Tab-separated table of C-alpha atoms and ligand atoms in Angstrom:
chain	number	residue	atom	x	y	z
A	1	UNK	CA	-0.110	-0.084	0.176
A	2	UNK	CA	1.355	3.370	-0.501
A	3	UNK	CA	1.061	6.254	1.356
A	4	UNK	CA	-1.442	7.996	-0.970
A	5	UNK	CA	-3.713	4.920	-0.868
A	6	UNK	CA	-6.971	6.174	0.620
A	7	UNK	CA	-5.394	9.482	1.066
A	8	UNK	CA	-7.796	12.404	1.204
A	9	UNK	CA	-6.770	16.106	0.740
A	10	UNK	CA	-5.899	18.189	3.666
A	11	UNK	CA	-9.095	19.801	5.352
A	12	UNK	CA	-9.779	23.030	3.170
A	13	UNK	CA	-7.147	22.417	0.486
A	14	UNK	CA	-8.583	23.300	-2.608
A	15	UNK	CA	-5.932	23.605	-5.388
A	16	UNK	CA	-5.433	20.786	-8.023
A	17	UNK	CA	-2.410	20.398	-9.983
A	18	UNK	CA	-3.007	18.686	-13.373
A	19	UNK	CA	-0.243	17.016	-14.965
A	20	UNK	CA	-0.453	15.811	-18.784
A	21	UNK	CA	3.060	14.034	-19.652
A	22	UNK	CA	3.922	13.127	-23.220
A	23	UNK	CA	6.971	11.133	-23.804
A	24	UNK	CA	8.955	14.299	-24.254
A	25	UNK	CA	6.837	17.019	-22.825
A	26	UNK	CA	5.156	17.924	-19.545
A	27	UNK	CA	2.095	20.102	-19.548
A	28	UNK	CA	0.905	21.224	-16.131
A	29	UNK	CA	-1.857	23.650	-14.742
A	30	UNK	CA	-2.896	24.814	-11.309
A	31	UNK	CA	-6.371	25.283	-10.727
A	32	UNK	CA	-8.497	26.649	-7.473
A	33	UNK	CA	-11.214	24.302	-7.200
A	34	UNK	CA	-13.378	26.475	-4.871
A	35	UNK	CA	-14.130	29.250	-7.756
A	36	UNK	CA	-12.851	26.844	-10.432
A	37	UNK	CA	-10.305	29.596	-11.404
A	38	UNK	CA	-6.719	28.772	-13.376
A	39	UNK	CA	-3.795	29.932	-11.183
A	40	UNK	CA	-1.001	29.091	-13.319
A	41	UNK	CA	-0.021	27.061	-16.197
A	42	UNK	CA	2.883	25.624	-18.146
A	43	UNK	CA	4.913	23.474	-20.622
A	44	UNK	CA	8.108	21.486	-20.762
A	45	UNK	CA	9.026	20.465	-24.504
A	46	UNK	CA	11.710	18.500	-25.699
A	47	UNK	CA	12.492	17.095	-22.569
A	48	UNK	CA	16.029	15.189	-22.596
A	49	UNK	CA	17.252	17.117	-25.668
A	50	UNK	CA	19.706	19.905	-25.411
A	51	UNK	CA	16.842	22.291	-26.378
A	52	UNK	CA	14.360	21.850	-23.672
A	53	UNK	CA	12.146	24.488	-23.186
A	54	UNK	CA	9.802	25.620	-20.172
A	55	UNK	CA	7.129	28.335	-20.661
A	56	UNK	CA	5.587	29.094	-17.256
A	57	UNK	CA	2.127	31.407	-17.048
A	58	UNK	CA	0.748	32.645	-14.217
A	59	UNK	CA	-3.026	33.141	-14.685
A	60	UNK	CA	-4.479	34.336	-11.448
A	61	UNK	CA	-6.305	37.817	-11.649
A	62	UNK	CA	-6.215	37.873	-15.455
A	63	UNK	CA	-3.096	36.340	-16.328
A	64	UNK	CA	0.429	37.667	-16.468
A	65	UNK	CA	3.692	37.575	-18.631
A	66	UNK	CA	4.998	34.434	-19.123
A	67	UNK	CA	8.454	33.336	-18.144
A	68	UNK	CA	10.893	31.047	-20.189
A	69	UNK	CA	13.625	29.045	-19.593
A	70	UNK	CA	15.985	27.449	-22.032
A	71	UNK	CA	18.522	24.525	-21.986
A	72	UNK	CA	18.533	20.966	-21.505
A	73	UNK	CA	16.308	19.471	-18.922
A	74	UNK	CA	17.295	15.443	-18.493
A	75	UNK	CA	13.964	14.119	-17.532
A	76	UNK	CA	10.536	14.196	-16.390
A	77	UNK	CA	11.717	14.518	-12.828
A	78	UNK	CA	13.778	17.350	-13.740
A	79	UNK	CA	10.891	18.927	-15.613
A	80	UNK	CA	8.236	18.634	-12.931
A	81	UNK	CA	11.039	20.098	-10.158
A	82	UNK	CA	11.576	23.259	-12.712
A	83	UNK	CA	7.702	23.892	-12.996
A	84	UNK	CA	7.519	23.457	-9.108
A	85	UNK	CA	10.095	26.207	-9.098
A	86	UNK	CA	8.200	28.676	-11.351
A	87	UNK	CA	5.332	27.950	-9.193
A	88	UNK	CA	6.971	28.666	-6.251
A	89	UNK	CA	8.074	31.941	-7.519
A	90	UNK	CA	4.544	32.747	-8.022
A	91	UNK	CA	3.831	31.963	-4.569
A	92	UNK	CA	1.972	28.698	-5.766
A	93	UNK	CA	4.796	26.050	-4.550
A	94	UNK	CA	3.572	22.343	-4.228
A	95	UNK	CA	4.634	22.233	-0.768
A	96	UNK	CA	1.581	24.258	-0.155
A	97	UNK	CA	-1.331	22.956	2.522
A	98	UNK	CA	-3.511	24.751	-0.104
A	99	UNK	CA	-2.861	21.979	-2.732
A	100	UNK	CA	-5.126	18.971	-2.387
A	101	UNK	CA	-4.425	16.668	-5.260
A	102	UNK	CA	-2.701	16.089	-8.144
A	103	UNK	CA	-4.618	14.801	-11.041
A	104	UNK	CA	-3.169	12.980	-14.073
A	105	UNK	CA	-4.175	12.515	-17.459
A	106	UNK	CA	-4.020	8.851	-18.678
A	107	UNK	CA	-4.468	8.013	-21.937
A	108	UNK	CA	-5.578	4.500	-21.783
A	109	UNK	CA	-7.500	2.747	-18.717
A	110	UNK	CA	-8.840	-0.106	-20.438
A	111	UNK	CA	-11.906	-1.832	-19.409
A	112	UNK	CA	-10.966	-1.886	-15.511
A	113	UNK	CA	-11.275	1.844	-15.136
A	114	UNK	CA	-14.463	3.428	-15.871
A	115	UNK	CA	-14.039	5.638	-13.357
A	116	UNK	CA	-11.461	8.608	-11.982
A	117	UNK	CA	-9.260	6.686	-9.762
A	118	UNK	CA	-7.095	7.356	-6.620
A	119	UNK	CA	-3.518	5.973	-7.651
A	120	UNK	CA	-2.310	2.907	-5.698
A	121	UNK	CA	0.577	0.517	-6.472
A	122	UNK	CA	-1.852	-1.892	-7.458
A	123	UNK	CA	-3.725	0.813	-9.944
A	124	UNK	CA	-0.373	2.017	-11.412
A	125	UNK	CA	0.689	-1.980	-11.926
A	126	UNK	CA	-2.518	-1.986	-13.941
A	127	UNK	CA	-1.607	0.809	-15.939
A	128	UNK	CA	1.726	-0.538	-16.756
A	129	UNK	CA	-0.337	-3.866	-18.048
A	130	UNK	CA	-2.095	-1.541	-20.222
A	131	UNK	CA	1.010	-0.461	-21.965
A	132	UNK	CA	0.846	-3.020	-24.929
A	133	UNK	CA	-2.397	-1.212	-26.085
A	134	UNK	CA	-1.174	2.041	-25.257
A	135	UNK	CA	2.874	1.999	-26.290
A	136	UNK	CA	2.969	5.716	-26.921
A	137	UNK	CA	1.069	7.111	-24.122
A	138	UNK	CA	0.875	5.198	-21.092
A	139	UNK	CA	4.889	5.039	-20.327
A	140	UNK	CA	4.961	8.740	-20.449
A	141	UNK	CA	1.744	8.969	-18.295
A	142	UNK	CA	3.136	6.376	-15.601
A	143	UNK	CA	6.672	8.291	-15.474
A	144	UNK	CA	4.578	11.284	-14.484
A	145	UNK	CA	2.680	9.846	-11.970
A	146	UNK	CA	5.892	8.084	-10.194
A	147	UNK	CA	7.821	11.685	-10.614
A	148	UNK	CA	4.606	13.426	-8.888
A	149	UNK	CA	4.577	10.521	-6.219
A	150	UNK	CA	8.259	11.175	-5.691
A	151	UNK	CA	7.770	14.847	-5.076
A	152	UNK	CA	4.594	14.802	-2.908
A	153	UNK	CA	4.319	11.134	-1.330
A	154	UNK	CA	1.708	12.312	0.883
A	155	UNK	CA	-0.459	13.616	-1.420
A	156	UNK	CA	-3.462	11.958	-3.477
A	157	UNK	CA	-2.659	10.932	-6.899
A	158	UNK	CA	-5.767	10.507	-8.950
A	159	UNK	CA	-5.497	9.023	-12.627
A	160	UNK	CA	-8.526	10.504	-15.151
A	161	UNK	CA	-8.741	8.067	-18.085
A	162	UNK	CA	-9.054	9.283	-21.622
A	163	UNK	CA	-10.976	6.052	-22.018
A	164	UNK	CA	-13.145	6.138	-19.520
A	165	UNK	CA	-16.299	8.194	-20.769
A	166	UNK	CA	-16.516	5.750	-23.754
A	167	UNK	CA	-16.918	2.595	-21.273
A	168	UNK	CA	-20.362	2.839	-21.721
A	169	UNK	CA	-20.346	1.929	-25.335
A	170	UNK	CA	-22.490	-0.963	-26.053
A	171	UNK	CA	-20.720	-4.016	-26.918
A	172	UNK	CA	-21.930	-4.509	-30.570
A	173	UNK	CA	-20.315	-0.886	-30.883
A	174	UNK	CA	-16.946	-1.551	-28.859
A	175	UNK	CA	-16.217	-4.995	-30.429
A	176	UNK	CA	-14.335	-5.328	-34.011
A	177	UNK	CA	-16.042	-8.027	-36.282
A	178	UNK	CA	-12.799	-10.061	-35.936
A	179	UNK	CA	-12.079	-13.695	-34.494
A	180	UNK	CA	-13.390	-13.330	-30.720
A	181	UNK	CA	-10.668	-15.341	-29.146
A	182	UNK	CA	-8.265	-13.550	-31.010
A	183	UNK	CA	-9.574	-9.750	-30.239
A	184	UNK	CA	-10.242	-11.186	-26.630
A	185	UNK	CA	-6.339	-12.829	-25.966
A	186	UNK	CA	-5.076	-9.216	-27.054
A	187	UNK	CA	-7.513	-6.894	-25.838
A	188	UNK	CA	-8.535	-5.841	-29.283
A	189	UNK	CA	-11.506	-3.788	-29.231
A	190	UNK	CA	-12.756	-0.218	-29.600
A	191	UNK	CA	-11.645	2.113	-26.623
A	192	UNK	CA	-12.230	5.612	-27.660
A	193	UNK	CA	-9.732	8.551	-26.828
A	194	UNK	CA	-10.697	12.124	-26.036
A	195	UNK	CA	-13.143	10.920	-23.415
A	196	UNK	CA	-12.519	13.913	-20.714
A	197	UNK	CA	-13.465	16.546	-23.642
A	198	UNK	CA	-16.379	14.298	-24.942
A	199	UNK	CA	-17.575	14.443	-21.721
A	200	UNK	CA	-17.139	17.881	-20.631
A	201	UNK	CA	-18.228	19.056	-23.840
A	202	UNK	CA	-21.513	17.110	-24.269
A	203	UNK	CA	-22.504	18.402	-20.358
A	204	UNK	CA	-21.762	21.750	-21.337
A	205	UNK	CA	-23.718	21.481	-24.562
A	206	UNK	CA	-26.761	20.188	-22.518
A	207	UNK	CA	-26.465	23.488	-20.187
A	208	UNK	CA	-26.358	25.800	-23.263
A	209	UNK	CA	-29.415	24.050	-24.254
A	210	UNK	CA	-30.712	24.797	-20.641
A	211	UNK	CA	-31.590	20.682	-20.524
A	212	UNK	CA	-30.537	18.148	-18.184
A	213	UNK	CA	-27.722	15.935	-19.415
A	214	UNK	CA	-30.231	13.034	-19.140
A	215	UNK	CA	-32.414	14.515	-21.727
A	216	UNK	CA	-30.112	15.411	-24.743
A	217	UNK	CA	-28.801	13.189	-27.284
A	218	UNK	CA	-25.322	15.128	-28.792
A	219	UNK	CA	-22.863	14.540	-31.629
A	220	UNK	CA	-19.464	16.006	-30.276
A	221	UNK	CA	-16.951	16.757	-33.009
A	222	UNK	CA	-13.467	17.319	-31.213
A	223	UNK	CA	-11.574	18.588	-34.077
A	224	UNK	CA	-7.745	19.335	-32.644
A	225	UNK	CA	-4.852	18.325	-34.235
A	226	UNK	CA	-6.095	14.819	-33.237
A	227	UNK	CA	-9.669	14.399	-33.860
A	228	UNK	CA	-12.835	12.395	-32.938
A	229	UNK	CA	-16.322	12.075	-33.054
A	230	UNK	CA	-18.778	10.681	-30.119
A	231	UNK	CA	-22.310	9.979	-30.058
A	232	UNK	CA	-23.547	10.621	-26.645
A	233	UNK	CA	-27.384	9.720	-25.599
A	234	UNK	CA	-28.649	11.165	-22.158
A	235	UNK	CA	-25.074	11.753	-21.038
A	236	UNK	CA	-23.641	8.269	-21.981
A	237	UNK	CA	-21.298	7.963	-24.792
A	238	UNK	CA	-22.863	4.990	-27.139
A	239	UNK	CA	-20.519	5.562	-29.999
A	240	UNK	CA	-17.097	7.049	-30.757
A	241	UNK	CA	-14.649	7.380	-33.954
A	242	UNK	CA	-11.288	6.152	-32.188
A	243	UNK	CA	-10.509	2.882	-32.012
A	244	UNK	CA	-8.034	0.450	-30.267
A	245	UNK	CA	-5.760	3.486	-30.609
A	246	UNK	CA	-6.554	6.973	-31.594
A	247	UNK	CA	-5.654	6.056	-35.176
A	248	UNK	CA	-9.225	5.012	-36.190
A	249	UNK	CA	-11.886	7.518	-37.625
A	250	UNK	CA	-11.734	10.999	-38.872
A	251	UNK	CA	-9.143	12.868	-40.863
A	252	UNK	CA	-6.753	14.225	-38.374
A	253	UNK	CA	-3.544	16.538	-38.689
A	254	UNK	CA	-0.940	13.859	-39.141
A	255	UNK	CA	-3.187	10.601	-39.060
A	256	UNK	CA	-4.793	9.072	-41.585
A	257	UNK	CA	-8.226	8.216	-39.614
A	258	UNK	CA	-10.167	5.159	-41.240
A	259	UNK	CA	-8.442	3.311	-43.932
A	260	UNK	CA	-8.688	-0.243	-45.284
A	261	UNK	CA	-6.494	-2.353	-42.957
A	262	UNK	CA	-5.364	-4.309	-46.369
A	263	UNK	CA	-3.837	-1.107	-46.885
A	264	UNK	CA	-1.212	-2.058	-44.701
A	265	UNK	CA	-0.249	-5.580	-45.633
A	266	UNK	CA	-0.128	-4.123	-48.879
A	267	UNK	CA	2.794	-1.670	-47.950
A	268	UNK	CA	4.468	-4.385	-46.242
A	269	UNK	CA	4.264	-7.011	-49.082
A	270	UNK	CA	4.620	-4.581	-52.244
A	271	UNK	CA	6.494	-1.394	-50.574
A	272	UNK	CA	8.615	-3.780	-48.154
A	273	UNK	CA	7.521	-1.373	-45.200
A	274	UNK	CA	8.024	-2.815	-41.709
A	275	UNK	CA	5.419	-2.593	-39.108
A	276	UNK	CA	7.123	0.471	-37.401
A	277	UNK	CA	7.773	2.131	-40.770
A	278	UNK	CA	3.800	1.705	-41.537
A	279	UNK	CA	2.806	3.088	-38.033
A	280	UNK	CA	4.999	5.895	-38.630
A	281	UNK	CA	3.155	6.549	-41.894
A	282	UNK	CA	-0.046	6.840	-40.806
A	283	UNK	CA	0.276	8.227	-37.587
A	284	UNK	CA	2.575	10.985	-37.971
A	285	UNK	CA	2.825	11.318	-42.052
A	286	UNK	CA	-0.743	11.076	-43.072
A	287	UNK	CA	-4.026	12.826	-42.601
A	288	UNK	CA	-3.752	16.595	-43.360
A	289	UNK	CA	0.180	16.710	-43.286
A	290	UNK	CA	0.296	13.709	-45.642
A	291	UNK	CA	-2.301	14.927	-48.071
A	292	UNK	CA	-1.170	18.781	-48.379
A	293	UNK	CA	2.107	19.066	-46.211
A	294	UNK	CA	0.557	21.004	-43.554
A	295	UNK	CA	-1.600	19.926	-40.438
A	296	UNK	CA	-2.343	23.685	-39.060
A	297	UNK	CA	-6.066	24.435	-40.884
A	298	UNK	CA	-5.205	28.036	-40.774
A	299	UNK	CA	-2.280	27.630	-43.214
A	300	UNK	CA	-4.213	25.489	-45.269
A	301	UNK	CA	-7.048	28.187	-45.308
A	302	UNK	CA	-4.633	30.534	-46.337
A	303	UNK	CA	-3.321	28.191	-49.268
A	304	UNK	CA	-6.801	27.645	-50.499
A	305	UNK	CA	-7.416	31.395	-50.777
A	306	UNK	CA	-4.308	31.564	-52.964
A	307	UNK	CA	-5.750	28.919	-55.263
A	308	UNK	CA	-3.623	25.806	-54.081
A	309	UNK	CA	-5.433	22.937	-55.167
A	310	UNK	CA	-3.552	20.511	-52.787
A	311	UNK	CA	-4.749	22.138	-50.094
A	312	UNK	CA	-8.139	22.329	-51.355
A	313	UNK	CA	-8.406	18.889	-51.700
A	314	UNK	CA	-6.680	17.966	-48.233
A	315	UNK	CA	-9.970	20.025	-47.007
A	316	UNK	CA	-12.766	18.575	-48.883
A	317	UNK	CA	-11.380	14.943	-47.670
A	318	UNK	CA	-11.200	16.197	-44.059
A	319	UNK	CA	-14.753	17.470	-44.383
A	320	UNK	CA	-16.222	14.596	-46.422
A	321	UNK	CA	-14.913	12.203	-43.695
A	322	UNK	CA	-16.516	14.671	-41.077
A	323	UNK	CA	-19.965	14.565	-42.981
A	324	UNK	CA	-19.791	10.820	-42.881
A	325	UNK	CA	-19.790	10.619	-39.374
A	326	UNK	CA	-22.076	13.175	-38.787
A	327	UNK	CA	-24.642	11.259	-40.781
A	328	UNK	CA	-23.760	7.889	-39.265
A	329	UNK	CA	-24.094	9.080	-35.796
A	330	UNK	CA	-27.275	10.527	-36.607
A	331	UNK	CA	-28.685	7.119	-37.221
A	332	UNK	CA	-26.975	5.493	-34.354
A	333	UNK	CA	-28.639	8.118	-32.355
A	334	UNK	CA	-32.280	8.387	-34.055
A	335	UNK	CA	-32.905	11.762	-32.433
A	336	UNK	CA	-30.225	14.282	-32.251
A	337	UNK	CA	-30.461	17.446	-30.168
A	338	UNK	CA	-27.165	18.952	-30.984
A	339	UNK	CA	-23.795	18.643	-33.149
A	340	UNK	CA	-21.107	20.572	-31.245
A	341	UNK	CA	-17.766	21.560	-32.295
A	342	UNK	CA	-14.551	21.575	-30.225
A	343	UNK	CA	-11.024	22.031	-29.775
A	344	UNK	CA	-8.576	24.094	-32.090
A	345	UNK	CA	-10.424	23.546	-35.535
A	346	UNK	CA	-13.799	23.177	-34.109
A	347	UNK	CA	-13.507	25.911	-32.076
A	348	UNK	CA	-11.557	28.333	-34.514
A	349	UNK	CA	-12.312	27.431	-38.236
A	350	UNK	CA	-15.759	28.858	-39.198
A	351	UNK	CA	-15.182	27.430	-42.943
A	352	UNK	CA	-14.784	23.863	-41.346
A	353	UNK	CA	-17.824	24.137	-39.612
A	354	UNK	CA	-19.827	25.639	-42.707
A	355	UNK	CA	-18.746	23.215	-44.806
A	356	UNK	CA	-19.564	20.031	-42.657
A	357	UNK	CA	-23.244	20.738	-41.745
A	358	UNK	CA	-23.722	22.288	-45.621
A	359	UNK	CA	-26.307	20.026	-47.148
A	360	UNK	CA	-27.408	18.359	-44.302
A	361	UNK	CA	-30.870	20.066	-44.010
A	362	UNK	CA	-32.699	17.202	-44.304
A	363	UNK	CA	-31.020	16.124	-40.889
A	364	UNK	CA	-32.656	19.246	-39.561
A	365	UNK	CA	-29.232	20.804	-39.530
A	366	UNK	CA	-28.099	24.440	-40.736
A	367	UNK	CA	-25.554	26.858	-39.568
A	368	UNK	CA	-26.084	30.677	-39.480
A	369	UNK	CA	-23.340	32.663	-41.593
A	370	UNK	CA	-23.152	35.507	-39.080
A	371	UNK	CA	-23.205	33.611	-35.663
A	372	UNK	CA	-20.535	31.158	-37.376
A	373	UNK	CA	-18.127	34.000	-37.827
A	374	UNK	CA	-18.511	35.379	-34.402
A	375	UNK	CA	-15.242	34.841	-32.512
A	376	UNK	CA	-15.853	33.946	-29.012
A	377	UNK	CA	-14.276	31.618	-26.138
A	378	UNK	CA	-17.825	30.962	-24.893
A	379	UNK	CA	-20.325	28.319	-25.622
A	380	UNK	CA	-22.684	29.483	-28.343
A	381	UNK	CA	-25.163	28.452	-30.833
A	382	UNK	CA	-24.625	28.937	-34.483
A	383	UNK	CA	-27.872	27.433	-35.931
A	384	UNK	CA	-30.379	29.595	-37.063
A	385	UNK	CA	-33.594	29.454	-34.762
A	386	UNK	CA	-35.606	27.552	-37.348
A	387	UNK	CA	-33.357	24.851	-37.317
A	388	UNK	CA	-34.896	21.232	-35.888
A	389	UNK	CA	-31.114	20.444	-34.276
A	390	UNK	CA	-28.864	23.057	-32.765
A	391	UNK	CA	-25.205	23.330	-34.094
A	392	UNK	CA	-23.271	24.706	-31.336
A	393	UNK	CA	-19.364	25.453	-30.496
A	394	UNK	CA	-18.138	24.958	-27.035
A	395	UNK	CA	-14.828	25.236	-26.248
A	396	UNK	CA	-13.097	22.320	-24.658
A	397	UNK	CA	-11.443	22.243	-21.389
A	398	UNK	CA	-9.738	19.034	-20.320
A	399	UNK	CA	-7.705	20.302	-17.561
A	400	UNK	CA	-10.743	22.071	-15.640
A	401	UNK	CA	-12.271	18.654	-16.269
A	402	UNK	CA	-9.554	16.697	-14.852
A	403	UNK	CA	-9.067	19.063	-12.181
A	404	UNK	CA	-13.165	18.677	-11.084
A	405	UNK	CA	-12.819	15.203	-11.582
A	406	UNK	CA	-9.789	14.479	-9.493
A	407	UNK	CA	-11.201	17.310	-6.786
A	408	UNK	CA	-14.624	15.382	-6.506
A	409	UNK	CA	-12.765	12.218	-5.326
A	410	UNK	CA	-10.391	13.962	-2.581
A	411	UNK	CA	-12.457	16.482	-1.351
A	412	UNK	CA	-13.669	15.704	2.333
B	501	AMP	P1	-5.616	21.212	-30.672
B	501	AMP	O1	-5.084	19.877	-30.864
B	501	AMP	O2	-7.119	21.150	-30.002
B	501	AMP	O3	-4.634	22.401	-29.573
B	501	AMP	O4	-5.841	22.014	-32.084
B	501	AMP	C1	-4.375	22.234	-32.568
B	501	AMP	C2	-5.237	22.631	-34.176
B	501	AMP	O5	-5.930	23.707	-34.186
B	501	AMP	C3	-4.291	23.288	-35.122
B	501	AMP	O6	-3.107	22.379	-35.864
B	501	AMP	C4	-4.654	23.965	-36.134
B	501	AMP	O7	-5.141	22.950	-36.973
B	501	AMP	C5	-6.252	24.403	-35.482
B	501	AMP	N1	-6.202	25.724	-35.051
B	501	AMP	C6	-5.756	26.421	-34.065
B	501	AMP	N2	-6.044	27.830	-34.154
B	501	AMP	C7	-6.892	27.942	-35.239
B	501	AMP	C8	-7.403	29.215	-35.962
B	501	AMP	N3	-7.617	30.104	-35.517
B	501	AMP	N4	-8.086	28.757	-36.953
B	501	AMP	C9	-7.998	27.417	-38.021
B	501	AMP	N5	-7.608	26.468	-37.212
B	501	AMP	C10	-6.765	26.575	-35.967
């Protein structure tokens, strides 16, 4: 049993540190859950390289100037210590009795973790057992957890899983139509990702419609550099576009999304590529970047405005896939109350929203051009009054959701 097992936050403590550890990066945010405000945020990039960089931004009282540190940060331990020093310089040190818990984003929780979970030795072992199904993500998350445990062994550490929200998917949506024994032996099934975002955004959409989450059916389109769609019926996820890994589904910044799986055998047999090379091709060199050389939607739109045909085709392929998912999820849900756009592209790209909804009037969907053109950080409707189904933009906030779920578990 670790010192954190069953641990509760010290009475009255209301701050939560949220950590999102990647293979060579560490993102952090410190939030105060009394008033759900952000106190500071930061990012450490290129951990382990000579050119590591830490950018720290105080956020309290409307935010302050970012501070930067450059130069080698050898590992996650050093990265978290550097972040802790920056927080301490703002009077927000991690030794503060105000700190209630540390919440970790963990990408893969398999079938076991359906809820946020206080991290014990046994929980950590189970997250390690899931490494074969999340080889790119879970090892970094585990490093982040161990590092934070070393720094504050007395504090509750909570894992919030990207897959958890999708564990309500019915078996017929989660299972691939492949041999059952083979699938089960290797835990091959559709897990889905971005769950914290889909949970947060679908709930905020219900609020925007002034309804209880149980009373609304929502299609959430999380369009960031990674992208996924989900169908949420009465607050429960019933279908999502990512699968065993985040590669399935929509066209993304650098991932192909759906392809015929035979493309992979073809690449091996005909092009002589190894499994690792195909993995890199489909995850890092495909999607928008593979189609036109750019994965930033702003740049793609700029090129389209200049008459660039490759950029235009990439945009059309991206939007076509989105439309197919909107149609499919309308059928899955039967009745749709809202289609909601979120994340970097979804929140900011009016042309993507307009093109994805264009021609879907038969599904009750339409976008009002003026409302769609409004730039705002607030949840908002962009459909005309007459539309049967609401179309909305709801900014996601995965850190706030992780902090909220973490705090709910440890607050006493
Ligand atoms: P995310 O992964 O949610 O941070 O989203 C990152 C992506 O959002 C970038 O790669 C861009 O394609 C897109 N993005 C960010 N800002 C804008 C913007 N103002 N207009 C269009 N796309 C944007």
